[in-house]
Amino acid sequence: FEAKHRERVREFRIRPEPSPDDLELYAVTHIEPPGDRSQALGYNPATEPTRFHAMETAAQTGKASVTDRLVLKADEALGLKRGAIVLYAPTYYSGAELLPQNERAHLVHGFVGAGFYLDDFVSHLRRGPSARQIGFQILSGLGESEGRLVAQTGVEEQPEQHYRQTRTLSVPGGSWTITYWTLPEFHESSSYYQVPMVALTGLVLSLALYSLAVVQAKARRAQELALYHEIERARDLEEQDKAKTRFFSNLNHELRTPLNGILGMSDLLYDTNLDEQQKEYLESIGSCGKALMELIGDVLDLSKINAGKMDLNLAPHSIKELFSQALEVVRGPAQGKGVELVLDWDDNIPLKVSLDGQRLRQVLINLLGNAVKFTEKGQVTLRVTAAQDNDLLQLCFEVQDTGIGIAREDVKRLFRPFSQLNNELTTNDQKGTGLGLHLCRELLNMMDGSIEVQSTLGVGTTFRCWLPVEPAEPDGYETQTIPDAESQLRKPLRILVVDDNPINRRVLGLQLEKMGHEAALATGGREAVSTVDEVEFDLVLMDCQMPDMDGLEATRKIREKHSNALSIVALTAFSEETQRAACLEAGMDDFLTKPIEASMLKNILDKYSQMAARAAIDSDQ
């Protein structure tokens, strides 16, 4: 605890020195405004009985509680003996508001304390010609006999005093007994009938001063609480990252779900009888939808990287095929502008290497997309070389363009999030979110790689990346497998589609029928469970997030009755390994990520169609 706060205040230490027998340990961690009172930092107020009693009362009642008279530690350190009181208000851990008040005490996180000098309550009675004729006293508690002195001013009580009055005033966490009196001299200089009015006026003034003090306390408490919560937010960065990740994951799901319907319907419509102009319009819809999907993926990936939740999936990949596919993604926009795409490949690179193909593809498409976007004429070159580095292969790839280039002052901030070029050569069409290059650098850093840029304004730009990879096939040869006759067998499947979104249900149903399968539709998890009990299916495509019963719970209920005889494939907008693991643990067999491309769906269906065909052959034998 001390070490944590010494990062902010070098001399921070808990005072008095805590012992193993201490039941309650608190420490002053923040003072506002700092000023000369910073020496109170680290002080444990629970060591003073009057402070501890007020704190304990506040914790039990959930309301502010005031101490008896004391000397503030900051004043004590300066040798001052000014009387004061402290108002303590409790703060609780999250969730305490859901409990009854009498059960919240164990969830107290700390206290906000506001100190008041007692002079502020009675100073008005020390001024004026009657100051030596009026006495005023405040005791804590309900009675004069047992009360402890809080404040006293004016003349002391004398046997010859003429008027005396006692009142009880409720204060946070207790009561004060207020007594005031006058001497005969005051009466002689005033009308007899004015005396009660003066006393009443004194009481009203005192109450007004007290009310003012409470208002000040509330204002200071609000400031302290705002500061406290701000500091808590700064301390709980990990919790913030988790919350942010959950937010972006949910946002990802909500955005991908309608996009899945848009792209799916576009694909289905494209295969109908259309003229060339209609096809062109559909291609534009598909292109925009895919661009939006990439942007959603970028935002989610950045949130996962910031939260430390990004996982790498290393697997053997045909490296040249991966680079060629990235070029194909930007070939359409390049041809539309008359920009030539060139692949300069080093033939000494092994055919297959082990890496995260999805993440490398993201980097390549971002870099190539930017190069095409900022190049109006000329060419974009993707140059790939490699050099041996012990057991690893240092892959170097460059994306070089003949575009507008980047000013020297812009290069320094190029990889910052949301940073964009603002030179006079940039058009509105060339502006984006400013996330792409930042994401490229973060992804490469995750893969132990790096990126640098060289550019000349008006001439062009080169992004150069290094990435260590492991050769997957040291001999450099790739074997080809000739499919056997059994693998070519296909059996039409009876498939249940479970999704609460009507558009997605219809898209999947039409896609399945187009591929030669029979589809039935269910609107939620409960309907899916009852339908499977009544009708025999070969496969269930199960959405994971549904309002009545989610896909995981529905799968568990289906497995209770049907064991593993029925294949279930998850449909979800989440691609994290934790989500995959949750699906498999619930009893699902496979995983499809939204938006569901026709090729991905076909691969899954072919897999289970072959399994069904083999099972049919085995049963006949």
Coordinates of C-alpha atoms in Angstrom, one line a residue:
F1 CA 0.0 0.0 0.0
E2 CA 2.8 2.4 0.9
A3 CA 4.8 1.5 -2.2
K4 CA 1.8 2.2 -4.4
H5 CA 1.3 5.7 -3.0
R6 CA 5.0 6.5 -3.0
E7 CA 4.8 6.5 -6.7
R8 CA 2.8 9.7 -6.3
V9 CA 4.2 11.1 -3.0
R10 CA 7.7 10.1 -2.4
E11 CA 7.6 10.5 1.5
F12 CA 4.3 8.7 1.9
R13 CA 4.1 6.4 5.0
I14 CA 1.4 5.2 7.3
R15 CA 1.4 7.0 10.7
P16 CA 1.4 5.9 13.5
E17 CA 3.3 2.7 12.5
P18 CA 0.6 0.0 12.2
S19 CA 0.8 -3.1 14.4
P20 CA -0.4 -6.6 13.8
D21 CA -3.1 -6.0 16.4
D22 CA -4.7 -3.1 14.6
L23 CA -8.3 -4.0 13.7
E24 CA -8.9 -0.9 11.6
L25 CA -6.4 0.7 9.4
Y26 CA -7.0 3.8 7.3
A27 CA -4.7 6.3 5.8
V28 CA -5.2 9.8 4.4
T29 CA -4.2 9.4 0.7
H30 CA -5.5 12.6 -0.8
I31 CA -5.9 16.2 0.3
E32 CA -7.6 19.0 -1.6
P33 CA -6.3 21.6 -2.0
P34 CA -2.8 20.2 -1.2
G35 CA -1.2 23.4 0.2
D36 CA 0.5 23.1 3.6
R37 CA -1.7 20.2 4.8
S38 CA 0.2 17.6 2.7
Q39 CA 2.0 16.6 5.9
A40 CA -1.3 14.9 7.0
L41 CA -0.9 12.3 4.2
G42 CA -0.5 8.8 5.5
Y43 CA -2.1 9.6 8.9
N44 CA -4.4 6.8 10.2
P45 CA -7.4 8.6 11.7
A46 CA -8.8 5.4 13.2
T47 CA -6.1 5.7 15.9
E48 CA -8.0 8.7 17.5
P49 CA -11.2 7.5 19.4
T50 CA -13.2 10.6 18.4
R51 CA -12.4 10.2 14.7
F52 CA -12.9 6.4 14.8
H53 CA -16.3 6.8 16.5
A54 CA -17.5 9.2 13.8
M55 CA -16.2 7.0 11.0
E56 CA -17.8 3.9 12.6
T57 CA -21.2 5.8 12.9
A58 CA -21.0 6.9 9.3
A59 CA -20.2 3.4 8.1
Q60 CA -23.2 1.9 10.0
T61 CA -25.7 4.6 9.0
G62 CA -24.5 5.5 5.6
K63 CA -24.7 9.1 6.5
A64 CA -22.2 11.8 7.4
S65 CA -21.1 11.9 11.0
V66 CA -19.2 14.6 12.9
T67 CA -16.4 14.2 15.5
D68 CA -16.0 15.8 18.9
R69 CA -13.7 18.8 19.3
L70 CA -10.1 18.0 18.1
V71 CA -7.0 19.6 16.6
L72 CA -6.4 18.9 13.0
K73 CA -3.1 17.0 12.4
A74 CA -1.8 19.6 10.0
D75 CA -2.2 22.2 12.6
E76 CA -0.7 20.0 15.3
A77 CA 2.4 19.6 13.1
L78 CA 2.7 23.4 13.0
G79 CA 2.2 23.8 16.8
L80 CA -1.3 25.3 16.4
K81 CA -4.1 24.4 18.8
R82 CA -7.2 25.7 16.9
G83 CA -10.3 23.7 17.8
A84 CA -12.0 21.9 15.0
I85 CA -14.4 19.2 14.1
V86 CA -14.3 16.7 11.1
L87 CA -17.3 15.6 9.1
Y88 CA -16.8 12.0 7.7
A89 CA -18.9 10.6 4.9
P90 CA -18.5 6.9 3.9
T91 CA -17.7 5.6 0.4
Y92 CA -18.6 2.0 -0.6
Y93 CA -17.4 -0.6 -3.0
S94 CA -19.6 -1.1 -6.1
G95 CA -22.7 -3.2 -5.4
A96 CA -23.2 -1.8 -1.8
E97 CA -26.2 0.2 -3.0
L98 CA -28.0 -3.1 -3.7
L99 CA -27.9 -4.1 0.0
P100 CA -30.0 -2.9 3.0
Q101 CA -28.2 -0.1 4.9
N102 CA -27.5 -2.3 7.9
E103 CA -25.6 -4.8 5.7
R104 CA -23.3 -2.2 4.0
A105 CA -20.7 -1.6 6.7
H106 CA -18.4 -4.4 5.5
L107 CA -18.4 -2.9 2.0
V108 CA -17.0 0.5 3.1
H109 CA -14.1 1.4 0.9
G110 CA -13.0 4.6 2.8
F111 CA -14.2 8.0 3.9
V112 CA -14.3 11.6 2.7
G113 CA -13.4 13.9 5.6
A114 CA -14.0 17.7 5.7
G115 CA -12.6 19.7 8.6
F116 CA -14.2 22.9 10.1
Y117 CA -12.7 25.4 12.5
L118 CA -15.0 26.0 15.5
D119 CA -14.2 29.7 15.4
D120 CA -16.3 29.9 12.3
F121 CA -19.4 28.9 14.3
V122 CA -19.1 31.5 17.1
S123 CA -16.9 34.3 15.7
H124 CA -19.9 36.6 15.2
L125 CA -20.5 36.6 18.9
R126 CA -17.0 38.0 19.6
R127 CA -17.7 41.2 17.8
G128 CA -19.6 44.3 18.8
P129 CA -20.2 46.2 22.1
S130 CA -22.2 43.4 23.7
A131 CA -19.4 40.8 23.3
R132 CA -18.6 41.0 27.0
Q133 CA -22.3 40.7 28.0
I134 CA -23.3 37.5 26.2
G135 CA -22.0 33.9 26.7
F136 CA -22.3 31.0 24.3
Q137 CA -21.4 27.3 24.7
I138 CA -21.7 24.2 22.5
L139 CA -21.4 20.7 24.1
S140 CA -21.6 17.4 22.2
G141 CA -24.3 15.1 23.4
L142 CA -27.9 15.6 24.7
G143 CA -27.2 16.9 28.2
E144 CA -25.1 19.6 29.8
S145 CA -23.9 17.2 32.6
E146 CA -22.3 14.6 30.3
G147 CA -21.5 16.7 27.2
R148 CA -18.0 17.3 25.9
L149 CA -17.0 20.9 25.1
V150 CA -17.1 21.7 21.4
A151 CA -16.9 25.5 21.5
Q152 CA -17.3 28.4 23.9
T153 CA -17.1 32.2 23.5
G154 CA -18.0 35.4 25.2
V155 CA -18.3 36.0 28.9
E156 CA -18.2 33.0 31.3
E157 CA -21.3 32.1 33.3
Q158 CA -21.7 34.1 36.5
P159 CA -24.2 33.8 39.4
E160 CA -25.6 37.2 38.6
Q161 CA -26.4 36.3 34.9
H162 CA -29.9 37.5 34.0
Y163 CA -31.0 35.2 31.1
R164 CA -30.1 31.6 30.3
Q165 CA -31.4 29.3 27.6
T166 CA -30.5 25.7 26.5
R167 CA -31.4 24.1 23.2
T168 CA -30.6 20.7 21.5
L169 CA -29.5 20.8 17.8
S170 CA -29.2 17.7 15.6
V171 CA -26.0 17.4 13.8
P172 CA -24.7 14.6 11.5
G173 CA -24.1 11.5 13.6
G174 CA -25.3 13.0 16.9
S175 CA -26.5 16.0 18.8
W176 CA -25.2 19.3 20.2
T177 CA -26.5 21.0 23.4
I178 CA -26.3 24.8 22.8
T179 CA -26.5 27.1 25.9
Y180 CA -26.4 30.9 25.8
W181 CA -26.8 33.5 28.6
T182 CA -26.7 37.2 29.2
L183 CA -25.4 39.4 32.1
P184 CA -27.5 42.1 33.8
E185 CA -25.5 44.8 31.9
F186 CA -26.9 43.5 28.7
H187 CA -30.4 43.6 30.1
E188 CA -29.9 47.1 31.4
S189 CA -28.9 48.4 28.0
S190 CA -31.8 46.7 26.2
S191 CA -35.5 46.5 26.5
Y192 CA -36.7 43.6 28.6
Y193 CA -38.9 42.4 25.9
Q194 CA -36.0 42.4 23.5
V195 CA -34.0 39.8 25.4
P196 CA -35.9 36.7 24.2
M197 CA -35.8 38.1 20.7
V198 CA -32.0 38.6 20.9
A199 CA -31.6 35.0 22.2
L200 CA -33.8 33.7 19.5
T201 CA -31.8 35.7 17.0
G202 CA -28.6 34.3 18.3
L203 CA -29.9 30.8 17.9
V204 CA -31.0 31.5 14.4
L205 CA -27.6 33.0 13.6
S206 CA -25.9 29.9 15.0
L207 CA -28.2 27.7 13.0
A208 CA -27.5 29.7 9.9
L209 CA -23.8 29.4 10.4
Y210 CA -24.2 25.7 11.0
S211 CA -26.2 25.3 7.8
L212 CA -23.6 27.3 5.9
A213 CA -21.0 24.9 7.3
V214 CA -23.0 21.9 6.2
V215 CA -23.4 23.4 2.8
Q216 CA -19.7 23.9 2.6
A217 CA -19.1 20.4 3.8
K218 CA -21.4 19.0 1.1
A219 CA -19.6 21.1 -1.5
R220 CA -16.2 19.9 -0.3
R221 CA -17.5 16.4 -0.1
A222 CA -18.7 16.5 -3.7
Q223 CA -15.2 17.8 -4.7
E224 CA -13.5 15.1 -2.7
L225 CA -15.7 12.4 -4.0
A226 CA -15.2 13.6 -7.6
L227 CA -11.4 13.5 -7.0
Y228 CA -11.7 10.2 -5.2
H229 CA -13.6 8.5 -8.1
E230 CA -11.2 10.1 -10.6
I231 CA -8.3 8.6 -8.8
E232 CA -10.1 5.2 -8.5
R233 CA -10.6 5.2 -12.2
A234 CA -6.9 5.9 -12.7
R235 CA -6.0 3.0 -10.3
D236 CA -8.5 0.5 -11.8
L237 CA -7.1 0.6 -15.4
E238 CA -7.4 -3.1 -15.7
E239 CA -11.1 -3.0 -14.8
Q240 CA -11.6 -0.2 -17.3
D241 CA -9.9 -2.2 -20.0
K242 CA -12.2 -5.2 -19.2
A243 CA -15.2 -3.0 -19.4
K244 CA -14.1 -1.4 -22.6
T245 CA -13.4 -4.8 -24.1
R246 CA -16.9 -6.0 -23.1
F247 CA -18.4 -2.8 -24.6
F248 CA -16.5 -3.2 -27.9
S249 CA -17.4 -6.9 -28.1
N250 CA -21.1 -6.2 -27.6
L251 CA -20.9 -3.4 -30.1
N252 CA -19.1 -5.7 -32.5
H253 CA -22.0 -8.2 -32.2
E254 CA -24.7 -5.6 -32.7
L255 CA -23.0 -4.2 -35.8
R256 CA -22.0 -7.5 -37.4
T257 CA -25.5 -9.0 -37.1
P258 CA -27.2 -6.5 -39.4
L259 CA -24.2 -6.4 -41.7
N260 CA -24.4 -10.2 -42.0
G261 CA -28.0 -9.7 -43.3
I262 CA -26.9 -7.0 -45.8
L263 CA -24.0 -8.9 -47.2
G264 CA -25.9 -12.2 -47.3
M265 CA -28.8 -10.7 -49.1
S266 CA -26.4 -9.0 -51.6
D267 CA -24.8 -12.3 -52.4
L268 CA -28.1 -14.0 -52.9
L269 CA -29.4 -11.2 -55.1
Y270 CA -26.2 -11.2 -57.2
D271 CA -27.0 -14.7 -58.4
T272 CA -30.4 -13.7 -59.8
N273 CA -31.1 -12.4 -63.3
L274 CA -29.5 -8.9 -63.2
D275 CA -28.3 -6.6 -65.9
E276 CA -24.7 -5.2 -65.7
Q277 CA -25.7 -1.9 -64.1
Q278 CA -27.6 -3.8 -61.3
K279 CA -24.6 -6.0 -60.7
E280 CA -22.4 -2.9 -60.5
Y281 CA -24.7 -1.5 -57.8
L282 CA -24.6 -4.7 -55.9
E283 CA -20.8 -4.9 -56.1
S284 CA -20.7 -1.4 -54.6
I285 CA -23.0 -2.5 -51.7
G286 CA -20.8 -5.5 -51.1
S287 CA -17.6 -3.5 -51.2
C288 CA -18.9 -0.9 -48.8
G289 CA -20.2 -3.6 -46.4
K290 CA -16.8 -5.4 -46.4
A291 CA -15.0 -2.1 -45.8
L292 CA -17.3 -1.4 -42.8
M293 CA -16.7 -4.9 -41.5
E294 CA -12.9 -4.3 -41.7
L295 CA -13.3 -1.1 -39.8
I296 CA -15.4 -2.8 -37.1
G297 CA -12.7 -5.5 -36.9
D298 CA -10.0 -2.9 -36.5
V299 CA -11.7 -1.1 -33.6
L300 CA -12.3 -4.4 -31.8
D301 CA -8.8 -5.5 -32.3
L302 CA -7.4 -2.3 -30.9
S303 CA -9.6 -2.7 -27.8
K304 CA -8.4 -6.3 -27.4
I305 CA -4.7 -5.2 -27.8
N306 CA -5.2 -2.4 -25.2
A307 CA -6.7 -4.8 -22.8
G308 CA -4.0 -7.4 -23.4
K309 CA -6.6 -9.9 -24.7
M310 CA -5.3 -10.4 -28.3
D311 CA -4.2 -14.0 -28.9
L312 CA -2.0 -15.1 -31.8
N313 CA -3.0 -18.2 -33.8
L314 CA 0.2 -19.6 -35.3
A315 CA -0.2 -22.1 -38.1
P316 CA 1.6 -23.2 -41.3
H317 CA 0.7 -20.9 -44.2
S318 CA 1.6 -20.8 -47.9
I319 CA 3.4 -17.4 -47.6
K320 CA 3.3 -16.5 -51.3
E321 CA -0.4 -17.3 -51.5
L322 CA -1.1 -15.1 -48.5
F323 CA 0.7 -12.1 -50.1
S324 CA -1.0 -12.7 -53.4
Q325 CA -4.4 -12.8 -51.8
A326 CA -3.7 -9.5 -50.1
L327 CA -2.9 -8.0 -53.5
E328 CA -6.1 -9.3 -55.0
V329 CA -8.1 -7.5 -52.3
V330 CA -6.9 -4.1 -53.5
R331 CA -6.7 -5.0 -57.2
G332 CA -10.2 -3.7 -58.0
P333 CA -9.6 -0.2 -56.6
A334 CA -6.2 -0.1 -58.2
Q335 CA -7.5 -1.0 -61.6
G336 CA -10.2 1.6 -61.3
K337 CA -7.5 4.3 -60.9
G338 CA -5.1 2.9 -63.4
V339 CA -2.5 2.1 -60.8
E340 CA -0.3 -1.0 -61.5
L341 CA 0.2 -3.6 -58.8
V342 CA 3.6 -5.4 -58.7
L343 CA 4.7 -8.4 -56.6
D344 CA 8.5 -8.6 -56.3
W345 CA 9.2 -12.0 -54.7
D346 CA 12.4 -13.6 -53.5
D347 CA 12.3 -17.2 -54.7
N348 CA 14.5 -18.3 -51.8
I349 CA 11.6 -17.9 -49.3
P350 CA 10.2 -21.3 -48.2
L351 CA 6.8 -22.2 -49.5
K352 CA 5.3 -22.5 -46.0
V353 CA 6.1 -20.7 -42.8
S354 CA 4.5 -20.7 -39.4
L355 CA 2.7 -17.4 -38.5
D356 CA -0.7 -15.8 -37.7
G357 CA -2.0 -15.5 -41.2
Q358 CA -5.1 -13.5 -40.2
R359 CA -3.0 -10.8 -38.5
L360 CA -0.4 -10.6 -41.2
R361 CA -3.2 -10.3 -43.8
Q362 CA -4.7 -7.4 -41.8
V363 CA -1.3 -5.6 -41.9
L364 CA -0.8 -6.2 -45.6
I365 CA -4.4 -5.1 -46.6
N366 CA -4.1 -1.9 -44.5
L367 CA -0.7 -1.0 -46.0
L368 CA -1.7 -1.9 -49.6
G369 CA -5.0 -0.2 -49.2
N370 CA -3.4 3.1 -48.1
A371 CA -0.8 2.9 -50.9
V372 CA -3.6 2.6 -53.5
K373 CA -5.7 5.3 -51.9
F374 CA -2.9 7.8 -51.9
T375 CA -1.6 7.0 -55.4
E376 CA -3.3 8.5 -58.4
K377 CA -0.9 7.3 -61.1
G378 CA 2.1 5.0 -61.3
Q379 CA 2.4 1.8 -59.3
V380 CA 2.3 0.1 -56.0
T381 CA 5.0 -2.5 -55.4
L382 CA 4.9 -5.3 -52.8
R383 CA 8.5 -6.5 -52.3
V384 CA 9.2 -9.5 -50.2
T385 CA 12.7 -10.9 -49.1
A386 CA 14.0 -13.1 -46.3
A387 CA 17.2 -13.7 -44.4
Q388 CA 18.2 -16.5 -42.1
D389 CA 18.6 -15.6 -38.4
N390 CA 19.6 -18.7 -36.5
D391 CA 16.5 -21.0 -36.4
L392 CA 14.2 -18.2 -37.5
L393 CA 13.6 -16.5 -40.8
Q394 CA 13.5 -12.7 -40.9
L395 CA 10.8 -11.8 -43.4
C396 CA 11.1 -8.3 -44.8
F397 CA 8.3 -6.9 -46.9
E398 CA 7.9 -3.4 -48.3
V399 CA 4.9 -1.6 -49.7
Q400 CA 6.2 1.1 -52.0
D401 CA 4.0 3.6 -53.9
T402 CA 4.4 6.6 -56.2
G403 CA 1.7 8.6 -54.5
I404 CA 1.5 12.0 -52.8
G405 CA 4.1 11.2 -50.1
I406 CA 4.2 12.4 -46.5
A407 CA 5.7 15.6 -45.1
R408 CA 8.5 15.2 -42.6
E409 CA 6.5 16.7 -39.7
D410 CA 3.7 14.3 -40.3
V411 CA 5.9 11.2 -40.3
K412 CA 6.5 11.5 -36.5
R413 CA 2.8 11.2 -35.7
L414 CA 1.9 8.8 -38.4
F415 CA 1.4 5.8 -36.1
R416 CA -0.6 7.6 -33.5
P417 CA -4.2 6.5 -33.2
F418 CA -6.7 8.8 -35.1
S419 CA -3.8 10.7 -36.7
Q420 CA -4.4 11.8 -40.3
L421 CA -2.4 13.6 -43.0
N422 CA -3.3 17.2 -43.4
N423 CA -1.1 18.4 -46.2
E424 CA -2.4 20.3 -49.2
L425 CA -2.2 17.2 -51.5
T426 CA -4.7 15.2 -49.4
T427 CA -8.3 15.1 -50.6
N428 CA -11.4 14.2 -48.5
D429 CA -11.6 10.9 -50.3
Q430 CA -8.2 10.0 -48.9
K431 CA -9.1 10.6 -45.3
G432 CA -10.0 7.7 -43.0
T433 CA -10.3 6.9 -39.3
G434 CA -6.6 7.1 -38.6
L435 CA -6.6 3.7 -37.0
G436 CA -5.0 1.6 -39.7
L437 CA -1.3 2.4 -39.3
H438 CA -1.6 2.4 -35.5
L439 CA -3.2 -1.1 -35.7
C440 CA -0.4 -2.3 -38.1
R441 CA 2.3 -1.3 -35.7
E442 CA 0.5 -2.9 -32.7
L443 CA -0.1 -6.1 -34.6
L444 CA 3.5 -6.3 -35.7
N445 CA 4.7 -5.6 -32.2
M446 CA 2.6 -8.5 -31.0
M447 CA 4.3 -10.8 -33.5
D448 CA 7.8 -9.5 -32.4
G449 CA 8.0 -7.5 -35.7
S450 CA 8.5 -3.9 -36.5
I451 CA 7.6 -1.2 -39.1
E452 CA 9.3 1.9 -40.4
V453 CA 8.5 4.5 -43.0
Q454 CA 10.5 6.5 -45.6
S455 CA 8.7 9.2 -47.6
T456 CA 9.3 12.2 -49.8
L457 CA 6.4 14.7 -50.3
G458 CA 5.2 14.6 -53.8
V459 CA 7.3 11.5 -54.7
G460 CA 6.0 8.5 -52.8
T461 CA 6.2 6.4 -49.6
T462 CA 7.7 3.1 -48.6
F463 CA 6.6 1.2 -45.5
R464 CA 9.1 -1.5 -44.5
C465 CA 8.2 -4.3 -42.1
W466 CA 10.3 -7.1 -40.5
L467 CA 8.7 -10.2 -39.1
P468 CA 10.5 -13.3 -37.6
V469 CA 8.9 -16.5 -38.7
E470 CA 9.6 -20.2 -38.5
P471 CA 9.9 -22.3 -41.7
A472 CA 7.1 -24.9 -41.7
E473 CA 8.7 -27.1 -44.4
P474 CA 12.5 -27.0 -44.3
D475 CA 12.8 -29.0 -47.6
G476 CA 10.9 -26.3 -49.5
Y477 CA 8.6 -28.7 -51.2
E478 CA 4.8 -28.8 -51.0
T479 CA 3.0 -32.1 -51.3
Q480 CA -0.4 -32.4 -52.9
T481 CA -3.2 -34.7 -51.8
I482 CA -5.4 -36.4 -54.3
P483 CA -8.9 -36.7 -52.9
D484 CA -10.3 -40.2 -52.6
A485 CA -13.7 -41.2 -53.9
E486 CA -15.2 -41.2 -50.4
S487 CA -14.3 -37.6 -49.7
Q488 CA -16.3 -36.6 -52.8
L489 CA -19.5 -38.1 -51.4
R490 CA -22.2 -35.5 -50.4
K491 CA -25.5 -36.1 -48.6
P492 CA -28.2 -33.4 -48.5
L493 CA -28.6 -32.3 -44.9
R494 CA -31.7 -31.4 -42.9
I495 CA -30.6 -28.3 -41.0
L496 CA -32.2 -26.3 -38.2
V497 CA -31.3 -22.6 -38.3
V498 CA -31.6 -20.9 -34.9
D499 CA -31.4 -17.1 -34.8
D500 CA -33.5 -14.4 -33.2
N501 CA -32.8 -12.0 -36.1
P502 CA -35.4 -12.6 -38.9
I503 CA -33.2 -11.3 -41.7
N504 CA -30.3 -13.6 -40.7
R505 CA -32.7 -16.6 -40.5
R506 CA -34.0 -15.9 -44.0
V507 CA -30.5 -15.4 -45.4
L508 CA -29.2 -18.6 -44.0
G509 CA -32.3 -20.5 -45.0
L510 CA -32.0 -19.3 -48.6
Q511 CA -28.3 -20.0 -48.7
L512 CA -28.8 -23.6 -47.5
E513 CA -31.5 -24.3 -50.0
K514 CA -29.3 -22.9 -52.7
M515 CA -26.6 -25.3 -51.7
G516 CA -29.0 -28.3 -51.9
H517 CA -30.0 -28.7 -48.3
E518 CA -33.3 -28.6 -46.4
A519 CA -33.7 -25.8 -43.9
A520 CA -36.1 -25.3 -40.9
L521 CA -36.1 -22.1 -38.9
A522 CA -36.3 -21.4 -35.2
T523 CA -36.6 -17.9 -33.5
G524 CA -34.8 -18.7 -30.3
G525 CA -33.2 -21.2 -27.9
R526 CA -36.4 -22.4 -26.3
E527 CA -38.0 -23.1 -29.7
A528 CA -34.8 -24.9 -30.9
V529 CA -34.9 -27.3 -27.9
S530 CA -38.5 -28.2 -28.4
T531 CA -38.1 -28.5 -32.2
V532 CA -35.2 -30.9 -31.9
D533 CA -37.3 -33.0 -29.6
E534 CA -40.0 -33.3 -32.3
V535 CA -38.0 -33.4 -35.6
E536 CA -34.8 -35.3 -36.5
F537 CA -32.1 -33.1 -37.9
D538 CA -28.5 -33.7 -39.2
L539 CA -27.2 -30.3 -38.2
V540 CA -28.1 -27.3 -36.1
L541 CA -26.7 -23.8 -36.9
M542 CA -27.1 -22.1 -33.5
D543 CA -26.8 -18.3 -32.8
C544 CA -25.0 -17.7 -29.5
Q545 CA -26.7 -14.5 -28.4
M546 CA -30.5 -14.7 -28.1
P547 CA -32.9 -13.0 -25.6
D548 CA -35.1 -15.9 -24.5
M549 CA -32.4 -18.6 -24.1
D550 CA -28.8 -18.1 -25.5
G551 CA -27.2 -20.7 -27.8
L552 CA -24.9 -22.1 -25.1
E553 CA -27.8 -22.9 -22.7
A554 CA -29.9 -24.3 -25.6
T555 CA -27.0 -26.5 -26.7
R556 CA -26.6 -27.9 -23.1
K557 CA -30.3 -28.8 -22.9
I558 CA -30.1 -30.5 -26.3
R559 CA -27.1 -32.5 -25.3
E560 CA -28.9 -33.7 -22.2
K561 CA -31.3 -35.6 -24.4
H562 CA -29.5 -36.2 -27.7
S563 CA -25.9 -36.8 -26.5
N564 CA -23.4 -36.1 -29.3
A565 CA -25.5 -37.7 -32.1
L566 CA -26.6 -34.3 -33.4
S567 CA -24.0 -31.8 -34.8
I568 CA -24.3 -28.2 -33.6
V569 CA -22.3 -25.3 -35.1
A570 CA -22.1 -21.9 -33.3
L571 CA -23.0 -18.7 -35.2
T572 CA -21.5 -15.7 -33.5
A573 CA -20.0 -12.3 -34.0
F574 CA -17.3 -13.0 -31.5
S575 CA -14.1 -14.5 -32.7
E576 CA -12.1 -14.6 -29.4
E577 CA -10.6 -17.9 -28.2
T578 CA -12.5 -17.6 -25.0
Q579 CA -15.8 -17.6 -26.9
R580 CA -14.7 -20.6 -28.9
A581 CA -13.8 -22.4 -25.8
A582 CA -17.2 -21.6 -24.2
C583 CA -19.0 -22.9 -27.3
L584 CA -17.0 -26.2 -27.2
E585 CA -17.5 -26.6 -23.5
A586 CA -21.3 -26.2 -23.9
G587 CA -21.2 -29.1 -26.4
M588 CA -21.0 -27.4 -29.8
D589 CA -18.9 -29.0 -32.5
D590 CA -17.8 -26.1 -34.7
F591 CA -17.8 -22.3 -35.0
L592 CA -18.8 -19.8 -37.7
T593 CA -18.1 -16.1 -37.3
K594 CA -20.5 -13.5 -38.6
P595 CA -20.7 -12.2 -41.2
I596 CA -20.9 -15.7 -42.6
E597 CA -19.4 -15.8 -46.1
A598 CA -20.8 -18.3 -48.6
S599 CA -17.5 -20.0 -48.9
M600 CA -17.1 -20.5 -45.2
L601 CA -20.6 -21.9 -44.9
K602 CA -20.0 -24.2 -47.8
N603 CA -16.9 -25.6 -46.2
I604 CA -18.7 -26.4 -43.0
L605 CA -21.7 -28.0 -44.8
D606 CA -19.3 -30.1 -47.0
K607 CA -17.6 -31.4 -43.9
Y608 CA -20.8 -32.5 -42.2
S609 CA -22.3 -33.7 -45.5
Q610 CA -19.4 -36.0 -46.0
M611 CA -19.7 -37.2 -42.4
A612 CA -23.4 -38.0 -43.0
A613 CA -22.6 -39.8 -46.3
R614 CA -20.0 -42.0 -44.6
A615 CA -22.4 -42.7 -41.7
A616 CA -25.0 -43.8 -44.2
I617 CA -22.6 -46.1 -46.0
D618 CA -21.5 -47.7 -42.7
S619 CA -25.1 -48.3 -41.7
D620 CA -25.9 -50.0 -45.0
Q621 CA -22.9 -52.3 -44.6

